[in-house]
Amino acid sequence: MDDPFTEPADTREAILGAAFRALCEHGYADLTIKRIGEAFEKSPSLVYHHYDGKDGLLVDLLEYLLERFETAVSEDAFDLPPRARLDAYVAAMTDPGGVDDEYAPDGRFLVAMVELRAQAATDEAYREHFDRSDRVFRRFLERSVREAAAEPVANAETSPERNDDVDPAAVAATLQTLATGAMLRWATTTDREWTVAVREEASRYLSRTLPAVDPDA
Amino acid sequence: MDDPFTEPADTREAILGAAFRALCEHGYADLTIKRIGEAFEKSPSLVYHHYDGKDGLLVDLLEYLLERFETAVSEDAFDLPPRARLDAYVAAMTDPGGVDDEYAPDGRFLVAMVELRAQAATDEAYREHFDRSDRVFRRFLERSVREAAAEPVANAETSPERNDDVDPAAVAATLQTLATGAMLRWATTTDREWTVAVREEASRYLSRTLPAVDPDA
């Protein structure tokens, strides 16, 4: 993931940028407001002035990143046909560090995201954020599945499996849960064999559920 | 999950039982060796005598629970046909608290497991455990998928999708990643709508990939 804070528009964005860099460098457990202040280009005291503690700052960072994603979706920044959008989602979930895409988080950020998400097990503010975040991604996926299901089939005669009983909400929930699991496995295990297996099987699943469209249709 | 330590065979099991109860009661972040000692029926000093800190004790607890699972698998304690075994796995992943099964972890234990797994993002001992744990569950799932794929199809003429190109390793990796994601979502969000959607879609996926067998075959 590229640093989304290269040109901060205001003090909040500059502080969130410092928090983002410090989080990627130190990880959640070793992160302190002091370290965020050290990553901040202006006076560290400004950080204390705006935020009471690291968790309030980190939840604000998560909200900011989610709003950026929502803006990108609403502005159709994902300039891909719906099925290709889903393929890209599957590719990113199984190779989070290898995708050359602004929205594909790199390894250290992904590890930090897992640490932050684990806070939601016991912290209400994080939990509210991840409930909201899951809803935003669900809507994005559900819309993509619905659009892909509405497209004409490449070859209706040889694709008998394509049918009208695709349940966009169920397909979206499954892809989202699979991606959440891939994120957790990626951040907490050394083995990487499963990533190839999951990518292949998820692609097979998508091809059965939402066969590719006829480009000439 | 029932308390697996009702009849501890030795001091180690008695200490691990205390750690299990204290972990479910306090969660990872608020757990201390002192609190484990308080949940221990004998002298708390025995806990300090056997373990240097809470993380060493918790990794030993995880290993103990994993060994129990391995023993159950090797003794064919899962007395179900392979396809029903996979259905039970899918049911348990989307309703971890509602399954009346010794191996279905209840809510508090599940939350604690997510907290412990998050430690593996930065702690080598936890990471080694979860690498090993993922391998054990992968082998269990892969064997179940292979056995289910080898069974005769209920009605070969009306089940044209059943074929020999089922990749047991890929199906197992996908189910395992889905279950890992369900565990993380379950522990870190309040929404439960996705559980029904994922169960339905995962069942549909299993039925397509591994159609039910003919009971009379």
Short mmCIF file of C-alpha atoms in Angstrom, two decimals:
data_model
loop_
_atom_site.label_atom_id
_atom_site.label_comp_id
_atom_site.label_asym_id
_atom_site.label_seq_id
_atom_site.Cartn_x
_atom_site.Cartn_y
_atom_site.Cartn_z
CA MET A 1 0.00 0.00 0.00
CA ASP A 2 1.41 3.34 -0.97
CA ASP A 3 1.51 5.95 1.73
CA PRO A 4 -1.93 7.59 1.34
CA PHE A 5 -0.69 10.67 3.17
CA THR A 6 1.96 12.07 0.84
CA GLU A 7 0.15 15.40 0.53
CA PRO A 8 -1.79 15.97 3.76
CA ALA A 9 -4.50 18.62 3.36
CA ASP A 10 -4.60 19.62 7.02
CA THR A 11 -3.20 18.90 10.46
CA ARG A 12 -5.51 15.90 10.99
CA GLU A 13 -4.27 14.26 7.79
CA ALA A 14 -0.67 15.02 8.71
CA ILE A 15 -1.12 13.40 12.13
CA LEU A 16 -2.91 10.38 10.62
CA GLY A 17 -0.04 10.07 8.12
CA ALA A 18 2.44 9.98 11.01
CA ALA A 19 0.28 7.35 12.77
CA PHE A 20 0.15 5.27 9.57
CA ARG A 21 3.95 5.34 9.17
CA ALA A 22 4.59 4.66 12.86
CA LEU A 23 2.06 1.78 12.87
CA CYS A 24 3.72 0.14 9.85
CA GLU A 25 7.15 0.59 11.46
CA HIS A 26 6.44 -0.51 15.05
CA GLY A 27 3.24 -2.60 14.89
CA TYR A 28 0.28 -2.06 17.20
CA ALA A 29 1.69 -3.45 20.46
CA ASP A 30 4.85 -1.32 20.36
CA LEU A 31 3.12 1.82 19.10
CA THR A 32 2.92 4.81 21.43
CA ILE A 33 1.67 8.36 21.03
CA LYS A 34 5.30 9.35 21.56
CA ARG A 35 6.41 7.29 18.54
CA ILE A 36 3.62 8.78 16.44
CA GLY A 37 4.88 12.23 17.53
CA GLU A 38 8.37 11.25 16.39
CA ALA A 39 7.03 10.29 12.93
CA PHE A 40 5.23 13.65 12.75
CA GLU A 41 7.01 16.38 10.83
CA LYS A 42 5.68 19.23 12.97
CA SER A 43 5.66 19.61 16.75
CA PRO A 44 4.82 16.32 18.52
CA SER A 45 2.75 18.33 21.00
CA LEU A 46 0.17 18.87 18.22
CA VAL A 47 -0.54 15.11 18.33
CA TYR A 48 -1.32 15.28 22.06
CA HIS A 49 -3.44 18.35 21.43
CA HIS A 50 -5.68 16.47 18.95
CA TYR A 51 -5.85 12.99 20.49
CA ASP A 52 -6.08 11.61 24.02
CA GLY A 53 -4.48 8.26 23.30
CA LYS A 54 -3.21 5.93 20.61
CA ASP A 55 -6.47 3.96 20.27
CA GLY A 56 -8.59 7.06 19.57
CA LEU A 57 -6.03 8.11 16.98
CA LEU A 58 -5.90 4.66 15.37
CA VAL A 59 -9.70 4.38 15.15
CA ASP A 60 -9.71 7.81 13.45
CA LEU A 61 -7.02 6.50 11.05
CA LEU A 62 -9.17 3.45 10.25
CA GLU A 63 -12.20 5.68 9.64
CA TYR A 64 -10.17 7.97 7.38
CA LEU A 65 -8.90 5.05 5.27
CA LEU A 66 -12.42 3.63 5.03
CA GLU A 67 -13.79 7.01 3.89
CA ARG A 68 -11.12 7.11 1.19
CA PHE A 69 -12.24 3.68 0.00
CA GLU A 70 -15.89 4.78 0.01
CA THR A 71 -15.04 7.89 -2.00
CA ALA A 72 -13.09 5.82 -4.52
CA VAL A 73 -16.05 3.43 -4.91
CA SER A 74 -18.58 6.26 -5.30
CA GLU A 75 -16.37 7.90 -7.92
CA ASP A 76 -16.02 4.63 -9.84
CA ALA A 77 -12.30 4.68 -9.27
CA PHE A 78 -12.24 0.89 -9.75
CA ASP A 79 -12.34 1.08 -13.50
CA LEU A 80 -12.98 -2.62 -14.13
CA PRO A 81 -15.95 -4.69 -15.32
CA PRO A 82 -17.73 -6.31 -12.34
CA ARG A 83 -16.36 -9.83 -12.84
CA ALA A 84 -12.79 -8.51 -13.24
CA ARG A 85 -13.33 -6.47 -10.06
CA LEU A 86 -14.11 -9.72 -8.21
CA ASP A 87 -11.09 -11.46 -9.77
CA ALA A 88 -8.91 -8.58 -8.56
CA TYR A 89 -10.40 -8.92 -5.07
CA VAL A 90 -9.55 -12.63 -4.99
CA ALA A 91 -6.03 -11.96 -6.32
CA ALA A 92 -5.42 -9.26 -3.69
CA MET A 93 -6.68 -11.41 -0.79
CA THR A 94 -4.22 -14.21 -1.55
CA ASP A 95 -1.24 -12.03 -2.42
CA PRO A 96 -1.64 -8.87 -0.38
CA GLY A 97 1.97 -7.77 -0.76
CA GLY A 98 2.41 -8.62 -4.42
CA VAL A 99 -0.34 -6.67 -6.08
CA ASP A 100 0.78 -3.38 -7.55
CA ASP A 101 -2.35 -1.55 -6.54
CA GLU A 102 -2.83 1.45 -4.31
CA TYR A 103 -5.52 -0.38 -2.37
CA ALA A 104 -3.64 -3.61 -1.83
CA PRO A 105 -2.18 -3.31 1.65
CA ASP A 106 1.41 -4.38 1.98
CA GLY A 107 2.62 -6.87 4.53
CA ARG A 108 3.39 -4.65 7.49
CA PHE A 109 0.15 -2.72 7.19
CA LEU A 110 -1.76 -5.99 6.92
CA VAL A 111 -0.15 -7.33 10.11
CA ALA A 112 -1.07 -4.08 11.86
CA MET A 113 -4.66 -4.34 10.56
CA VAL A 114 -4.96 -7.82 12.07
CA GLU A 115 -3.66 -6.50 15.40
CA LEU A 116 -6.18 -3.62 15.26
CA ARG A 117 -9.02 -5.95 14.30
CA ALA A 118 -8.17 -8.21 17.26
CA GLN A 119 -8.71 -5.17 19.52
CA ALA A 120 -12.34 -5.22 18.37
CA ALA A 121 -12.79 -8.49 20.28
CA THR A 122 -12.83 -6.45 23.49
CA ASP A 123 -12.91 -2.72 22.55
CA GLU A 124 -16.24 -1.15 21.54
CA ALA A 125 -14.78 1.69 19.43
CA TYR A 126 -12.76 -0.71 17.27
CA ARG A 127 -15.77 -3.05 17.07
CA GLU A 128 -18.04 -0.27 15.79
CA HIS A 129 -15.47 0.60 13.17
CA PHE A 130 -15.08 -2.96 11.90
CA ASP A 131 -18.86 -3.47 11.85
CA ARG A 132 -19.09 -0.38 9.64
CA SER A 133 -16.07 -1.38 7.56
CA ASP A 134 -17.52 -4.85 6.93
CA ARG A 135 -20.81 -3.22 5.78
CA VAL A 136 -18.98 -0.94 3.33
CA PHE A 137 -17.01 -3.80 1.77
CA ARG A 138 -20.11 -6.02 1.73
CA ARG A 139 -22.03 -3.40 -0.29
CA PHE A 140 -19.10 -3.04 -2.70
CA LEU A 141 -18.89 -6.82 -3.21
CA GLU A 142 -22.64 -7.35 -3.35
CA ARG A 143 -23.01 -4.70 -6.03
CA SER A 144 -20.16 -6.24 -8.03
CA VAL A 145 -21.71 -9.74 -7.79
CA ARG A 146 -25.15 -8.40 -8.76
CA GLU A 147 -23.70 -6.58 -11.78
CA ALA A 148 -21.64 -9.60 -12.82
CA ALA A 149 -24.70 -11.87 -12.52
CA ALA A 150 -26.71 -9.54 -14.77
CA GLU A 151 -24.20 -9.71 -17.62
CA PRO A 152 -24.83 -12.00 -20.60
CA VAL A 153 -23.15 -15.42 -20.46
CA ALA A 154 -20.30 -16.09 -22.91
CA ASN A 155 -21.79 -19.27 -24.26
CA ALA A 156 -25.13 -20.10 -22.75
CA GLU A 157 -25.25 -23.57 -24.33
CA THR A 158 -21.98 -24.79 -22.87
CA SER A 159 -22.41 -22.98 -19.56
CA PRO A 160 -25.46 -24.76 -18.19
CA GLU A 161 -24.45 -23.93 -14.65
CA ARG A 162 -25.12 -20.23 -15.04
CA ASN A 163 -28.54 -19.62 -13.63
CA ASP A 164 -30.71 -17.03 -12.00
CA ASP A 165 -30.37 -18.40 -8.52
CA VAL A 166 -27.11 -16.58 -7.77
CA ASP A 167 -27.60 -15.00 -4.35
CA PRO A 168 -25.45 -11.80 -4.48
CA ALA A 169 -25.60 -11.27 -0.71
CA ALA A 170 -24.47 -14.85 -0.02
CA VAL A 171 -21.69 -14.80 -2.62
CA ALA A 172 -20.50 -11.42 -1.30
CA ALA A 173 -20.55 -12.58 2.34
CA THR A 174 -18.58 -15.70 1.40
CA LEU A 175 -15.90 -13.82 -0.55
CA GLN A 176 -15.61 -11.28 2.26
CA THR A 177 -15.26 -13.97 4.93
CA LEU A 178 -12.69 -15.78 2.78
CA ALA A 179 -10.70 -12.53 2.42
CA THR A 180 -10.89 -11.92 6.18
CA GLY A 181 -9.54 -15.42 6.79
CA ALA A 182 -6.77 -14.96 4.21
CA MET A 183 -5.75 -11.73 5.96
CA LEU A 184 -5.57 -13.47 9.35
CA ARG A 185 -3.69 -16.50 8.01
CA TRP A 186 -1.32 -14.30 6.04
CA ALA A 187 -0.46 -12.22 9.12
CA THR A 188 -0.13 -15.09 11.62
CA THR A 189 1.51 -18.01 9.78
CA THR A 190 4.70 -18.55 7.81
CA ASP A 191 3.29 -21.11 5.39
CA ARG A 192 2.23 -19.63 2.02
CA GLU A 193 1.21 -22.83 0.16
CA TRP A 194 -2.46 -22.21 0.95
CA THR A 195 -2.46 -18.88 -0.92
CA VAL A 196 -2.04 -20.57 -4.33
CA ALA A 197 -4.63 -23.25 -3.45
CA VAL A 198 -7.19 -20.67 -2.29
CA ARG A 199 -6.66 -18.44 -5.32
CA GLU A 200 -7.18 -21.37 -7.70
CA GLU A 201 -10.25 -22.68 -5.89
CA ALA A 202 -11.80 -19.22 -5.47
CA SER A 203 -11.31 -18.58 -9.19
CA ARG A 204 -12.95 -21.93 -9.97
CA TYR A 205 -15.83 -21.00 -7.65
CA LEU A 206 -16.26 -17.59 -9.34
CA SER A 207 -16.16 -19.14 -12.81
CA ARG A 208 -18.90 -21.60 -11.86
CA THR A 209 -21.04 -19.05 -10.05
CA LEU A 210 -20.50 -16.11 -12.38
CA PRO A 211 -19.21 -17.38 -15.76
CA ALA A 212 -17.22 -14.83 -17.77
CA VAL A 213 -19.23 -12.68 -20.13
CA ASP A 214 -19.15 -12.73 -23.90
CA PRO A 215 -17.02 -9.72 -24.88
CA ASP A 216 -18.97 -9.41 -28.16
CA ALA A 217 -22.39 -9.45 -26.53
CA MET B 1 -16.80 -25.82 24.26
CA ASP B 2 -17.04 -27.99 27.34
CA ASP B 3 -14.22 -27.65 29.81
CA PRO B 4 -11.76 -30.27 28.53
CA PHE B 5 -10.06 -30.36 31.92
CA THR B 6 -12.74 -31.80 34.20
CA GLU B 7 -10.53 -34.72 35.20
CA PRO B 8 -6.89 -33.58 34.99
CA ALA B 9 -4.48 -36.50 34.90
CA ASP B 10 -1.51 -34.62 36.34
CA THR B 11 -0.30 -31.22 37.53
CA ARG B 12 0.31 -29.95 33.98
CA GLU B 13 -3.29 -30.70 33.00
CA ALA B 14 -4.58 -29.12 36.20
CA ILE B 15 -2.60 -25.93 35.49
CA LEU B 16 -3.72 -25.88 31.84
CA GLY B 17 -7.31 -26.28 33.02
CA ALA B 18 -6.90 -23.26 35.28
CA ALA B 19 -5.39 -21.30 32.36
CA PHE B 20 -8.30 -22.33 30.13
CA ARG B 21 -10.90 -21.16 32.67
CA ALA B 22 -9.04 -17.91 33.44
CA LEU B 23 -8.58 -17.20 29.71
CA CYS B 24 -12.32 -17.66 29.05
CA GLU B 25 -13.14 -15.46 32.04
CA HIS B 26 -10.70 -12.58 31.57
CA GLY B 27 -9.65 -12.70 27.89
CA TYR B 28 -6.03 -12.56 26.75
CA ALA B 29 -5.22 -8.90 27.45
CA ASP B 30 -6.38 -9.01 31.08
CA LEU B 31 -4.98 -12.46 31.82
CA THR B 32 -2.08 -12.71 34.26
CA ILE B 33 -0.19 -15.62 35.80
CA LYS B 34 -1.68 -14.40 39.11
CA ARG B 35 -5.23 -14.84 37.76
CA ILE B 36 -4.36 -18.30 36.44
CA GLY B 37 -3.07 -19.11 39.93
CA GLU B 38 -6.38 -17.94 41.37
CA ALA B 39 -8.29 -20.31 39.05
CA PHE B 40 -6.00 -23.17 40.13
CA GLU B 41 -7.31 -25.45 42.83
CA LYS B 42 -3.93 -26.20 44.35
CA SER B 43 -1.20 -23.80 45.45
CA PRO B 44 -0.77 -20.91 42.97
CA SER B 45 2.99 -21.19 43.49
CA LEU B 46 2.91 -24.45 41.50
CA VAL B 47 1.94 -22.41 38.43
CA TYR B 48 5.04 -20.21 38.82
CA HIS B 49 7.13 -23.33 39.37
CA HIS B 50 6.07 -24.80 36.01
CA TYR B 51 5.86 -21.71 33.79
CA ASP B 52 7.88 -18.50 33.45
CA GLY B 53 5.07 -16.37 32.05
CA LYS B 54 1.56 -16.36 30.69
CA ASP B 55 2.58 -16.69 27.03
CA GLY B 56 4.62 -19.86 27.59
CA LEU B 57 1.68 -21.30 29.50
CA LEU B 58 -0.85 -20.30 26.83
CA VAL B 59 1.25 -21.78 23.99
CA ASP B 60 1.41 -25.02 26.02
CA LEU B 61 -2.39 -24.86 26.41
CA LEU B 62 -2.80 -24.43 22.65
CA GLU B 63 -0.48 -27.38 22.00
CA TYR B 64 -2.39 -29.53 24.49
CA LEU B 65 -5.75 -28.76 22.85
CA LEU B 66 -4.28 -29.43 19.40
CA GLU B 67 -2.90 -32.79 20.58
CA ARG B 68 -6.36 -33.71 21.88
CA PHE B 69 -7.82 -32.91 18.47
CA GLU B 70 -5.11 -35.00 16.75
CA THR B 71 -5.81 -37.94 19.06
CA ALA B 72 -9.56 -37.68 18.39
CA VAL B 73 -8.92 -37.68 14.63
CA SER B 74 -6.51 -40.64 14.78
CA GLU B 75 -9.03 -42.62 16.86
CA ASP B 76 -11.83 -41.83 14.39
CA ALA B 77 -13.73 -39.99 17.10
CA PHE B 78 -15.57 -38.06 14.37
CA ASP B 79 -18.02 -40.82 13.63
CA LEU B 80 -19.48 -39.27 10.48
CA PRO B 81 -19.26 -40.02 6.76
CA PRO B 82 -16.75 -37.67 5.07
CA ARG B 83 -19.32 -35.36 3.43
CA ALA B 84 -21.29 -35.04 6.69
CA ARG B 85 -17.98 -34.25 8.44
CA LEU B 86 -17.50 -31.31 6.05
CA ASP B 87 -21.11 -30.17 6.56
CA ALA B 88 -20.51 -30.20 10.33
CA TYR B 89 -17.33 -28.16 9.82
CA VAL B 90 -19.27 -25.54 7.84
CA ALA B 91 -22.07 -25.48 10.44
CA ALA B 92 -19.59 -25.04 13.29
CA MET B 93 -17.70 -22.21 11.58
CA THR B 94 -20.83 -20.11 11.13
CA ASP B 95 -22.41 -20.88 14.50
CA PRO B 96 -19.53 -21.49 16.89
CA GLY B 97 -21.59 -21.01 20.03
CA GLY B 98 -24.68 -22.90 18.94
CA VAL B 99 -23.34 -26.30 18.11
CA ASP B 100 -23.72 -28.84 20.87
CA ASP B 101 -20.39 -30.45 20.20
CA GLU B 102 -17.40 -30.92 22.43
CA TYR B 103 -15.13 -29.52 19.72
CA ALA B 104 -17.22 -26.45 18.88
CA PRO B 105 -15.64 -23.63 20.84
CA ASP B 106 -18.05 -21.34 22.59
CA GLY B 107 -18.03 -17.60 22.22
CA ARG B 108 -15.62 -16.58 24.94
CA PHE B 109 -13.08 -19.21 24.02
CA LEU B 110 -13.35 -18.16 20.37
CA VAL B 111 -12.68 -14.52 21.24
CA ALA B 112 -9.64 -15.61 23.26
CA MET B 113 -8.42 -17.76 20.35
CA VAL B 114 -8.57 -14.73 18.05
CA GLU B 115 -6.58 -12.71 20.58
CA LEU B 116 -4.00 -15.51 20.83
CA ARG B 117 -3.81 -15.89 17.07
CA ALA B 118 -3.19 -12.15 16.72
CA GLN B 119 -0.12 -12.59 18.96
CA ALA B 120 1.30 -14.79 16.20
CA ALA B 121 1.62 -11.68 14.03
CA THR B 122 4.61 -10.66 16.12
CA ASP B 123 5.49 -13.59 18.46
CA GLU B 124 7.48 -16.52 17.07
CA ALA B 125 6.24 -19.16 19.58
CA TYR B 126 2.57 -18.44 18.81
CA ARG B 127 3.39 -18.34 15.10
CA GLU B 128 5.02 -21.79 15.20
CA HIS B 129 1.96 -23.14 17.00
CA PHE B 130 -0.54 -21.74 14.49
CA ASP B 131 1.57 -22.93 11.56
CA ARG B 132 1.41 -26.43 13.06
CA SER B 133 -2.27 -26.09 13.97
CA ASP B 134 -3.16 -25.02 10.41
CA ARG B 135 -1.28 -28.07 9.07
CA VAL B 136 -3.19 -30.44 11.38
CA PHE B 137 -6.59 -29.05 10.38
CA ARG B 138 -5.57 -28.95 6.72
CA ARG B 139 -4.73 -32.67 6.78
CA PHE B 140 -8.06 -33.45 8.49
CA LEU B 141 -10.01 -31.44 5.89
CA GLU B 142 -7.99 -32.68 2.93
CA ARG B 143 -8.56 -36.29 3.96
CA SER B 144 -12.30 -35.63 4.37
CA VAL B 145 -12.53 -33.98 0.93
CA ARG B 146 -10.54 -36.82 -0.69
CA GLU B 147 -12.78 -39.44 0.91
CA ALA B 148 -15.96 -37.55 -0.02
CA ALA B 149 -14.75 -37.18 -3.63
CA ALA B 150 -14.13 -40.94 -3.84
CA GLU B 151 -17.71 -41.86 -2.87
CA PRO B 152 -20.24 -42.81 -5.55
CA VAL B 153 -22.52 -40.02 -6.77
CA ALA B 154 -26.20 -40.19 -5.79
CA ASN B 155 -27.46 -39.83 -9.32
CA ALA B 156 -24.68 -39.59 -11.87
CA GLU B 157 -27.05 -38.72 -14.72
CA THR B 158 -28.57 -35.68 -13.04
CA SER B 159 -25.34 -34.62 -11.36
CA PRO B 160 -23.20 -33.78 -14.37
CA GLU B 161 -21.09 -31.38 -12.34
CA ARG B 162 -19.48 -34.13 -10.30
CA ASN B 163 -16.16 -34.82 -11.89
CA ASP B 164 -12.67 -36.09 -11.20
CA ASP B 165 -11.07 -32.69 -11.16
CA VAL B 166 -11.86 -31.98 -7.52
CA ASP B 167 -8.60 -30.73 -5.99
CA PRO B 168 -8.78 -31.90 -2.34
CA ALA B 169 -5.89 -29.65 -1.24
CA ALA B 170 -7.51 -26.58 -2.82
CA VAL B 171 -11.00 -27.31 -1.45
CA ALA B 172 -9.52 -27.97 2.01
CA ALA B 173 -7.44 -24.75 1.95
CA THR B 174 -10.51 -22.76 0.93
CA LEU B 175 -12.77 -24.21 3.64
CA GLN B 176 -10.03 -23.66 6.22
CA THR B 177 -9.48 -20.05 5.17
CA LEU B 178 -13.24 -19.45 5.20
CA ALA B 179 -13.46 -20.87 8.74
CA THR B 180 -10.53 -18.69 9.85
CA GLY B 181 -12.32 -15.65 8.48
CA ALA B 182 -15.60 -16.63 10.12
CA MET B 183 -13.79 -16.95 13.45
CA LEU B 184 -12.25 -13.49 13.10
CA ARG B 185 -15.52 -11.86 11.98
CA TRP B 186 -17.47 -13.63 14.71
CA ALA B 187 -15.08 -12.39 17.41
CA THR B 188 -14.69 -8.80 16.18
CA THR B 189 -18.10 -7.69 14.87
CA THR B 190 -21.63 -7.48 16.25
CA ASP B 191 -23.42 -8.18 12.96
CA ARG B 192 -24.46 -11.84 12.52
CA GLU B 193 -26.36 -11.62 9.19
CA TRP B 194 -23.31 -12.86 7.29
CA THR B 195 -23.31 -16.17 9.21
CA VAL B 196 -26.54 -17.37 7.56
CA ALA B 197 -25.39 -16.17 4.13
CA VAL B 198 -22.01 -17.89 4.44
CA ARG B 199 -23.54 -21.16 5.68
CA GLU B 200 -25.98 -21.25 2.76
CA GLU B 201 -23.37 -20.40 0.16
CA ALA B 202 -20.76 -22.78 1.61
CA SER B 203 -23.38 -25.58 1.57
CA ARG B 204 -24.19 -24.75 -2.06
CA TYR B 205 -20.47 -24.82 -2.86
CA LEU B 206 -20.02 -28.21 -1.16
CA SER B 207 -23.06 -29.66 -2.92
CA ARG B 208 -21.69 -28.58 -6.29
CA THR B 209 -18.15 -29.69 -5.59
CA LEU B 210 -18.93 -32.89 -3.69
CA PRO B 211 -22.51 -34.00 -4.42
CA ALA B 212 -24.12 -36.16 -1.74
CA VAL B 213 -23.64 -39.88 -2.12
CA ASP B 214 -26.28 -42.49 -2.93
CA PRO B 215 -27.11 -44.12 0.42
CA ASP B 216 -28.00 -47.35 -1.42
CA ALA B 217 -24.80 -47.55 -3.43
#
